[in-house]
Tab-separated table of C-alpha atoms in Angstrom:
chain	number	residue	atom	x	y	z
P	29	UNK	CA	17.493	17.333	-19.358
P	30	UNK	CA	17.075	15.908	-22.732
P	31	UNK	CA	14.157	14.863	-24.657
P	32	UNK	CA	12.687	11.330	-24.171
P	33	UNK	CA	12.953	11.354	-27.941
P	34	UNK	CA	16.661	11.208	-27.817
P	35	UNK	CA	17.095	8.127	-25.501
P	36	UNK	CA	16.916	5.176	-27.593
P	37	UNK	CA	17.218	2.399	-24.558
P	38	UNK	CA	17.601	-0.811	-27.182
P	39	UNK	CA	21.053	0.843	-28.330
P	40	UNK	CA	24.249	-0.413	-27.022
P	41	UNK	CA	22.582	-2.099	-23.778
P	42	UNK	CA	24.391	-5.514	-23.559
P	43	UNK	CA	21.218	-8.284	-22.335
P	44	UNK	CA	18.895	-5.398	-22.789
P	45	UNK	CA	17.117	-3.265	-19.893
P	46	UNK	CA	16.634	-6.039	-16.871
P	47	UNK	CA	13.926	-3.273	-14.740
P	48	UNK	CA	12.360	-0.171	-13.987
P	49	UNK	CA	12.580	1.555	-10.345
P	50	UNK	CA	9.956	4.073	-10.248
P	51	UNK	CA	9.062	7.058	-7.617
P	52	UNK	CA	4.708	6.766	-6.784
P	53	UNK	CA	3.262	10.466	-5.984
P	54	UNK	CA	3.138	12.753	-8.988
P	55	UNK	CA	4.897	9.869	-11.371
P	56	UNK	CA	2.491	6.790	-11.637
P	57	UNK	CA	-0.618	9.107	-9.732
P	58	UNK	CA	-2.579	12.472	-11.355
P	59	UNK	CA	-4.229	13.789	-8.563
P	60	UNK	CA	-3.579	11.550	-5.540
P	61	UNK	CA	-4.463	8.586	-7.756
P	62	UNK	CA	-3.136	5.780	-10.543
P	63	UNK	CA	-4.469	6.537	-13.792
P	64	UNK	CA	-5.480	3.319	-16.067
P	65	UNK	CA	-2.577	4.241	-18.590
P	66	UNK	CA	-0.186	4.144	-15.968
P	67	UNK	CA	-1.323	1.377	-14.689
P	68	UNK	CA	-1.368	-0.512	-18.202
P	69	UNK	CA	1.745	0.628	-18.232
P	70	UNK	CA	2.859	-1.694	-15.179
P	71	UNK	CA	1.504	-4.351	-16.755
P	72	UNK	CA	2.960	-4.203	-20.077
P	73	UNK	CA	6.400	-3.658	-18.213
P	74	UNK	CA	5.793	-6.796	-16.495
P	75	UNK	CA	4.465	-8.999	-19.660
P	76	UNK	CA	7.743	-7.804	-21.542
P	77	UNK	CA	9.497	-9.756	-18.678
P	78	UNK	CA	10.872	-6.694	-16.758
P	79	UNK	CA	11.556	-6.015	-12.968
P	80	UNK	CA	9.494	-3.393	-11.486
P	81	UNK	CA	9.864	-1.864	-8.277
P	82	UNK	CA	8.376	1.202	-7.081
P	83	UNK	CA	10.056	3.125	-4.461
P	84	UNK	CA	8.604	5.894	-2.593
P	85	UNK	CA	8.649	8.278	0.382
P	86	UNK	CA	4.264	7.263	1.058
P	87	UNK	CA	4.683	4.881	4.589
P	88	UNK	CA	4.619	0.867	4.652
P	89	UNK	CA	0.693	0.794	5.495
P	90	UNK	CA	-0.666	2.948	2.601
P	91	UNK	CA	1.927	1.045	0.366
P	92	UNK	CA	0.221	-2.382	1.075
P	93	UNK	CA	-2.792	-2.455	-0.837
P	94	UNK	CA	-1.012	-1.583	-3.748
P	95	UNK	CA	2.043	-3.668	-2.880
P	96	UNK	CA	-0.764	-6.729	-3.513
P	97	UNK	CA	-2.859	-5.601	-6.618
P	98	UNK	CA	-0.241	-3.948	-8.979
P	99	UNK	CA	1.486	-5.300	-11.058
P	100	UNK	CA	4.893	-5.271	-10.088
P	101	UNK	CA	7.723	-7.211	-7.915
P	102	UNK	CA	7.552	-5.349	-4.687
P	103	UNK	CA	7.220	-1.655	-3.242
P	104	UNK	CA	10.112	-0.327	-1.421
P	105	UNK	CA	8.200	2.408	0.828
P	106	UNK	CA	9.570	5.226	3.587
P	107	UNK	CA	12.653	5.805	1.373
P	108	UNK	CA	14.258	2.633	1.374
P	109	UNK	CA	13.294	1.113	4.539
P	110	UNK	CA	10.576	-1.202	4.368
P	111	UNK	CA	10.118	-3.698	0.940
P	112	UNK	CA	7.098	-4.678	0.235
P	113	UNK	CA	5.987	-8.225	-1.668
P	114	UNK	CA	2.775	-10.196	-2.238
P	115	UNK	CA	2.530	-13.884	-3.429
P	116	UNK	CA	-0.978	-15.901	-3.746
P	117	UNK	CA	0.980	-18.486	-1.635
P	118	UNK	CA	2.044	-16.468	0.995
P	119	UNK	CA	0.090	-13.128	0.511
P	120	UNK	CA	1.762	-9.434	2.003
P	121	UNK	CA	5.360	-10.569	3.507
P	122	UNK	CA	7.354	-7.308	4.935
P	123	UNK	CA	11.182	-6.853	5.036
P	124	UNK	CA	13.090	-4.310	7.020
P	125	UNK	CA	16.804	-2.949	6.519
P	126	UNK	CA	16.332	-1.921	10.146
P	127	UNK	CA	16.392	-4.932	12.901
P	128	UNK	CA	13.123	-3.966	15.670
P	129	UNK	CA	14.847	-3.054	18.134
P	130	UNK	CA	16.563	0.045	16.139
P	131	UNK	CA	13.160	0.663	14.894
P	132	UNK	CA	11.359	1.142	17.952
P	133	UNK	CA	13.808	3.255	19.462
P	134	UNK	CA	14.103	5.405	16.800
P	135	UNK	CA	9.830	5.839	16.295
P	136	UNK	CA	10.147	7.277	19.682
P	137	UNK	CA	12.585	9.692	18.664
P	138	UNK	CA	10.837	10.716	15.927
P	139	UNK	CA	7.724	11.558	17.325
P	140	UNK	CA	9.739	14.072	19.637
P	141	UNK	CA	10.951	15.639	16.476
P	142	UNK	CA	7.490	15.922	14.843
P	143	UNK	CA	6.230	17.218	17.482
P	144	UNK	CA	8.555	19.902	18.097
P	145	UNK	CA	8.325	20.727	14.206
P	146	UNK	CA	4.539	21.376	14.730
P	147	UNK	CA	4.668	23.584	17.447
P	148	UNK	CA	7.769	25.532	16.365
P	149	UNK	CA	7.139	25.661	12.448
P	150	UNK	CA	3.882	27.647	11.542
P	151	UNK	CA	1.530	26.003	9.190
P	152	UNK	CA	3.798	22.398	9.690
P	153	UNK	CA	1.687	19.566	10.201
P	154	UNK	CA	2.104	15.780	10.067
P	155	UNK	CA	0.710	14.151	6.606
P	156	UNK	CA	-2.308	12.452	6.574
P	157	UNK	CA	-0.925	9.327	6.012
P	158	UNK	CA	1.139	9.625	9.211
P	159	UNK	CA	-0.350	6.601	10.963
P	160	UNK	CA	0.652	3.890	8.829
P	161	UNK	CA	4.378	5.357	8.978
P	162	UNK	CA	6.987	3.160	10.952
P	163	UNK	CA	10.481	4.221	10.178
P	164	UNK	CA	9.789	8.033	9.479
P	165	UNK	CA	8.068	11.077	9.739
P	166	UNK	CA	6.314	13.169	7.352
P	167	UNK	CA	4.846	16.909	6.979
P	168	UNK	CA	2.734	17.833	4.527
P	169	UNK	CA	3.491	20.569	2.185
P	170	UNK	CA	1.653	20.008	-0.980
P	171	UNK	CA	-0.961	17.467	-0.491
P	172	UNK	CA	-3.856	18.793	1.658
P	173	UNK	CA	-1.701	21.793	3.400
P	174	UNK	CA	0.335	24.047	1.171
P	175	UNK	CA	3.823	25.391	3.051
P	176	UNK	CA	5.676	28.546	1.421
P	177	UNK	CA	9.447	27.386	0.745
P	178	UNK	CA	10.571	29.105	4.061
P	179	UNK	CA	8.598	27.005	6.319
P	180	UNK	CA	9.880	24.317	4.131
P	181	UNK	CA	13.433	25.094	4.514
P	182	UNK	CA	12.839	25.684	8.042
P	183	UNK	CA	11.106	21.668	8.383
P	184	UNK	CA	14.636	20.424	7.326
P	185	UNK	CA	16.754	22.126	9.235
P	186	UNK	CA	14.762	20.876	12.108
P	187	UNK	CA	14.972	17.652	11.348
P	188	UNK	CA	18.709	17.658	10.247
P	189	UNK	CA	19.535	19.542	13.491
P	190	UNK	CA	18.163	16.300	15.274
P	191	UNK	CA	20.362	13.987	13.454
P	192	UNK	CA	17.987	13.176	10.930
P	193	UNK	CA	17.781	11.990	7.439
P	194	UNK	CA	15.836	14.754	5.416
P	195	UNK	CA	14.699	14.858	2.296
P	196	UNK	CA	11.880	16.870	-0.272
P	197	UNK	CA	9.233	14.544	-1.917
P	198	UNK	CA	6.588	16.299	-4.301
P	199	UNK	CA	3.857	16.287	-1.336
P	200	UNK	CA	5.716	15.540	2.185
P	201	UNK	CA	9.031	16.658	3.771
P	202	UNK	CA	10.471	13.557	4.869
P	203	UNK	CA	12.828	12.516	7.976
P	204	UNK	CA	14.153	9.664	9.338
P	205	UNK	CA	16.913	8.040	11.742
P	206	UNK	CA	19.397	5.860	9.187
P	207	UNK	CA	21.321	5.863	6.533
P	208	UNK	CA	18.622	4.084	3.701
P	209	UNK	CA	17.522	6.050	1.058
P	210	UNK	CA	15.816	5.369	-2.316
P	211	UNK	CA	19.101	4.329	-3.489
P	212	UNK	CA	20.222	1.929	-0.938
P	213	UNK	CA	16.507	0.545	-0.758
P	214	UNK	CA	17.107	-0.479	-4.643
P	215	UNK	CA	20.444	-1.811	-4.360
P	216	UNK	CA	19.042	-4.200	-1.009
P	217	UNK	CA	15.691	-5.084	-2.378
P	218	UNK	CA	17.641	-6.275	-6.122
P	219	UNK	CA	19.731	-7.981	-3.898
P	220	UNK	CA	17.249	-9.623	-1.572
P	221	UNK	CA	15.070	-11.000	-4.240
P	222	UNK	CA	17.166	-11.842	-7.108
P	223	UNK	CA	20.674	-12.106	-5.336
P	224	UNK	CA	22.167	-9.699	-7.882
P	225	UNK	CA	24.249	-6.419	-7.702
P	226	UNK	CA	22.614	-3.247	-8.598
P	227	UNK	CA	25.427	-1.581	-9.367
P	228	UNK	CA	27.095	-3.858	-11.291
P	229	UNK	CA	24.215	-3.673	-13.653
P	230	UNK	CA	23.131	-0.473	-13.016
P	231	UNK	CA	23.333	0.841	-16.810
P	232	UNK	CA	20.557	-2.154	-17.737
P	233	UNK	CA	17.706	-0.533	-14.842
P	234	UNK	CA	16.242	2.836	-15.542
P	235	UNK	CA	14.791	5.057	-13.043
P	236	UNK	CA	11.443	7.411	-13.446
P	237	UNK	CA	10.673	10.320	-10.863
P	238	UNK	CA	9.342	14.108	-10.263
P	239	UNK	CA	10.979	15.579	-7.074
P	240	UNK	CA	14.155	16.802	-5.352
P	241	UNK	CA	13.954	13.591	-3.413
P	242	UNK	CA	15.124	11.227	-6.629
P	243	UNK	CA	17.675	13.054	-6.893
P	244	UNK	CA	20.052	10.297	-5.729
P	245	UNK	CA	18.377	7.869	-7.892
P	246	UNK	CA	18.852	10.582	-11.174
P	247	UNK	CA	22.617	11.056	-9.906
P	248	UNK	CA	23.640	7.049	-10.105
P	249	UNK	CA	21.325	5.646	-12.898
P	250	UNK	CA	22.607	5.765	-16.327
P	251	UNK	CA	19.153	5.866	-17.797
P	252	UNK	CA	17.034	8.157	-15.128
P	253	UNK	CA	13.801	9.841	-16.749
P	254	UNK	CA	11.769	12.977	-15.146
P	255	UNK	CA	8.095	13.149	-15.855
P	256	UNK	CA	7.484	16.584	-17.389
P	257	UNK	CA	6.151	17.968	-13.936
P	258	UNK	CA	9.457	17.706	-12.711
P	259	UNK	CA	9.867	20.820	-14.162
P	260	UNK	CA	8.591	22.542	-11.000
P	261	UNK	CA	11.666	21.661	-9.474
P	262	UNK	CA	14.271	22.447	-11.705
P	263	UNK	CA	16.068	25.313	-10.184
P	264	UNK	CA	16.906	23.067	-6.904
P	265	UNK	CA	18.214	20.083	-8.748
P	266	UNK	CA	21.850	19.132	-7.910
P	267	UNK	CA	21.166	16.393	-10.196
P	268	UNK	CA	18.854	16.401	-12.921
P	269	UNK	CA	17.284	13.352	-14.743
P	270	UNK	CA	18.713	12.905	-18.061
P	271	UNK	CA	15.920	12.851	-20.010
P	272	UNK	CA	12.695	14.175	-19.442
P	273	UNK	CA	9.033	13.164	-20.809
P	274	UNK	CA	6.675	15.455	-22.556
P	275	UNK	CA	3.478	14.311	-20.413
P	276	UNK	CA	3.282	14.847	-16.496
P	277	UNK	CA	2.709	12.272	-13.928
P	278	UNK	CA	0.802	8.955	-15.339
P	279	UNK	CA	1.096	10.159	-18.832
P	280	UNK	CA	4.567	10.637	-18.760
P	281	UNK	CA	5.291	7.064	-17.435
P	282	UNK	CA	3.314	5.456	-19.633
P	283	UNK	CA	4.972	7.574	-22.507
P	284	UNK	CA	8.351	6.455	-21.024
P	285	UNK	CA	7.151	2.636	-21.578
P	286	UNK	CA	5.762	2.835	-24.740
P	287	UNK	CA	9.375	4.328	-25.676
P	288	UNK	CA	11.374	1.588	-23.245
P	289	UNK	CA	9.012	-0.972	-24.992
P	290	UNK	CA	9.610	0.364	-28.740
């Protein structure tokens, strides 16, 4: 991981950077919440006519209120599954890669799961924001309950014994039926509201996160940034971003703008 100092983003980008994709939990929040320079940050993306999408592992109903007061395109939430957009004209509108029949058949699966993972996995237990979740489960491991890496490990071969997707967010071990992830969630929303292909483009969109769970995202974007907290993860990245901030969490996004931004 290099310094942010060394990326120089207005350099030998043909049309210039169209968008930023950016993970929620422990990248735009400090403590469980948006800071204002992150959220500035948003803003100024958005006046300097840029894309911006969050995308997170957090479920569809916590993502909503935030889907309509931030300043930013949409919300892709539950790892690709759900987007996420609010218009004055036509206020919260949900999207699905997942057709409702597949959905509901799959919730009932999962519940199985999670409940097998709490009674066979000591210390597991669902996340707190497990209620507004409709296309995956969720245990906490960082946020309110704190799991040593064994019972950690143990919460993902669980759920990839069942068939599941799996994956390690900064707070929650998520797992899902599918193949969506962060990166298919930001090639279909691109596509779905500005008829374009990600990958075609995908050296002029930049990606921020802090967990084992961007991985994907830090493997395929040309310009991927880790907020200095990422740190904490280092010796299980695959994939590393290429560049990494020198503040953690809010600060280190809205360092990564004011350096996007010039």
């Amino acid at each position: 991981m290099r310094p942010l100092s060394d990326w120089h983003p207005s350099r030998n980008i043909v049309g210039g950077i169209l968008g930023v994709f950016t993970d929620i939990d422990d990248t735009l929040t400090t403590e469980g919440a948006i800071t204002s320079d992150a959220l500035q940050a948003l803003a100024d993306l958005k006046a300097a006519g840029l894309h911006v999408v969050p995308i997170t592992g957090r479920p569809v109903g916590w993502s909503e209120p935030f889907a309509a007061r931030w300043p930013v395109d949409a919300i892709v939430a539950e790892n690709g599954a759900v987007g996420l957009t609010h218009t004055r004209a036509q206020g919260l509108h949900k999207r699905y890669q997942q057709d409702a029949a597949t959905r509901e058949a799959n919730f009932t699966r999962m519940q199985t799961v999670l409940m097998e993972i709490e009674r066979s996995v000591p210390g597991a237990q669902r996340s707190q924001d497990s209620a507004g979740r409709e296309t995956d489960i969720a245990i906490d491991h960082s946020e309110f309950t704190h799991l040593p890496q064994s019972a950690i490990d143990a919460v993902v071969r669980h759920m990839r014994s069942a068939g599941m997707t799996a994956t390690v967010s900064s707070i929650h071990i998520n797992g899902w039926f599918g193949e969506h992830s962060k990166l298919t969630g930001a090639r279909w929303i691109v596509r779905e509201l500005w008829g374009r292909d990600l990958d075609a483009e995908i050296d002029r969109w930049v990606y921020v996160g802090d967990s084992t769970n961007d991985q994907v995202m830090f493997e395929h974007f040309t310009h991927s940034v880790g907020v200095a907290n990422i740190q904490r993860f280092a010796a299980q990245l695959t994939h590393p971003p290429r560049y990494i901030t020198q503040g953690e969490r809010g600060a280190g996004f809205a360092e990564l703008t004011r350096r996007l931004l010039g």
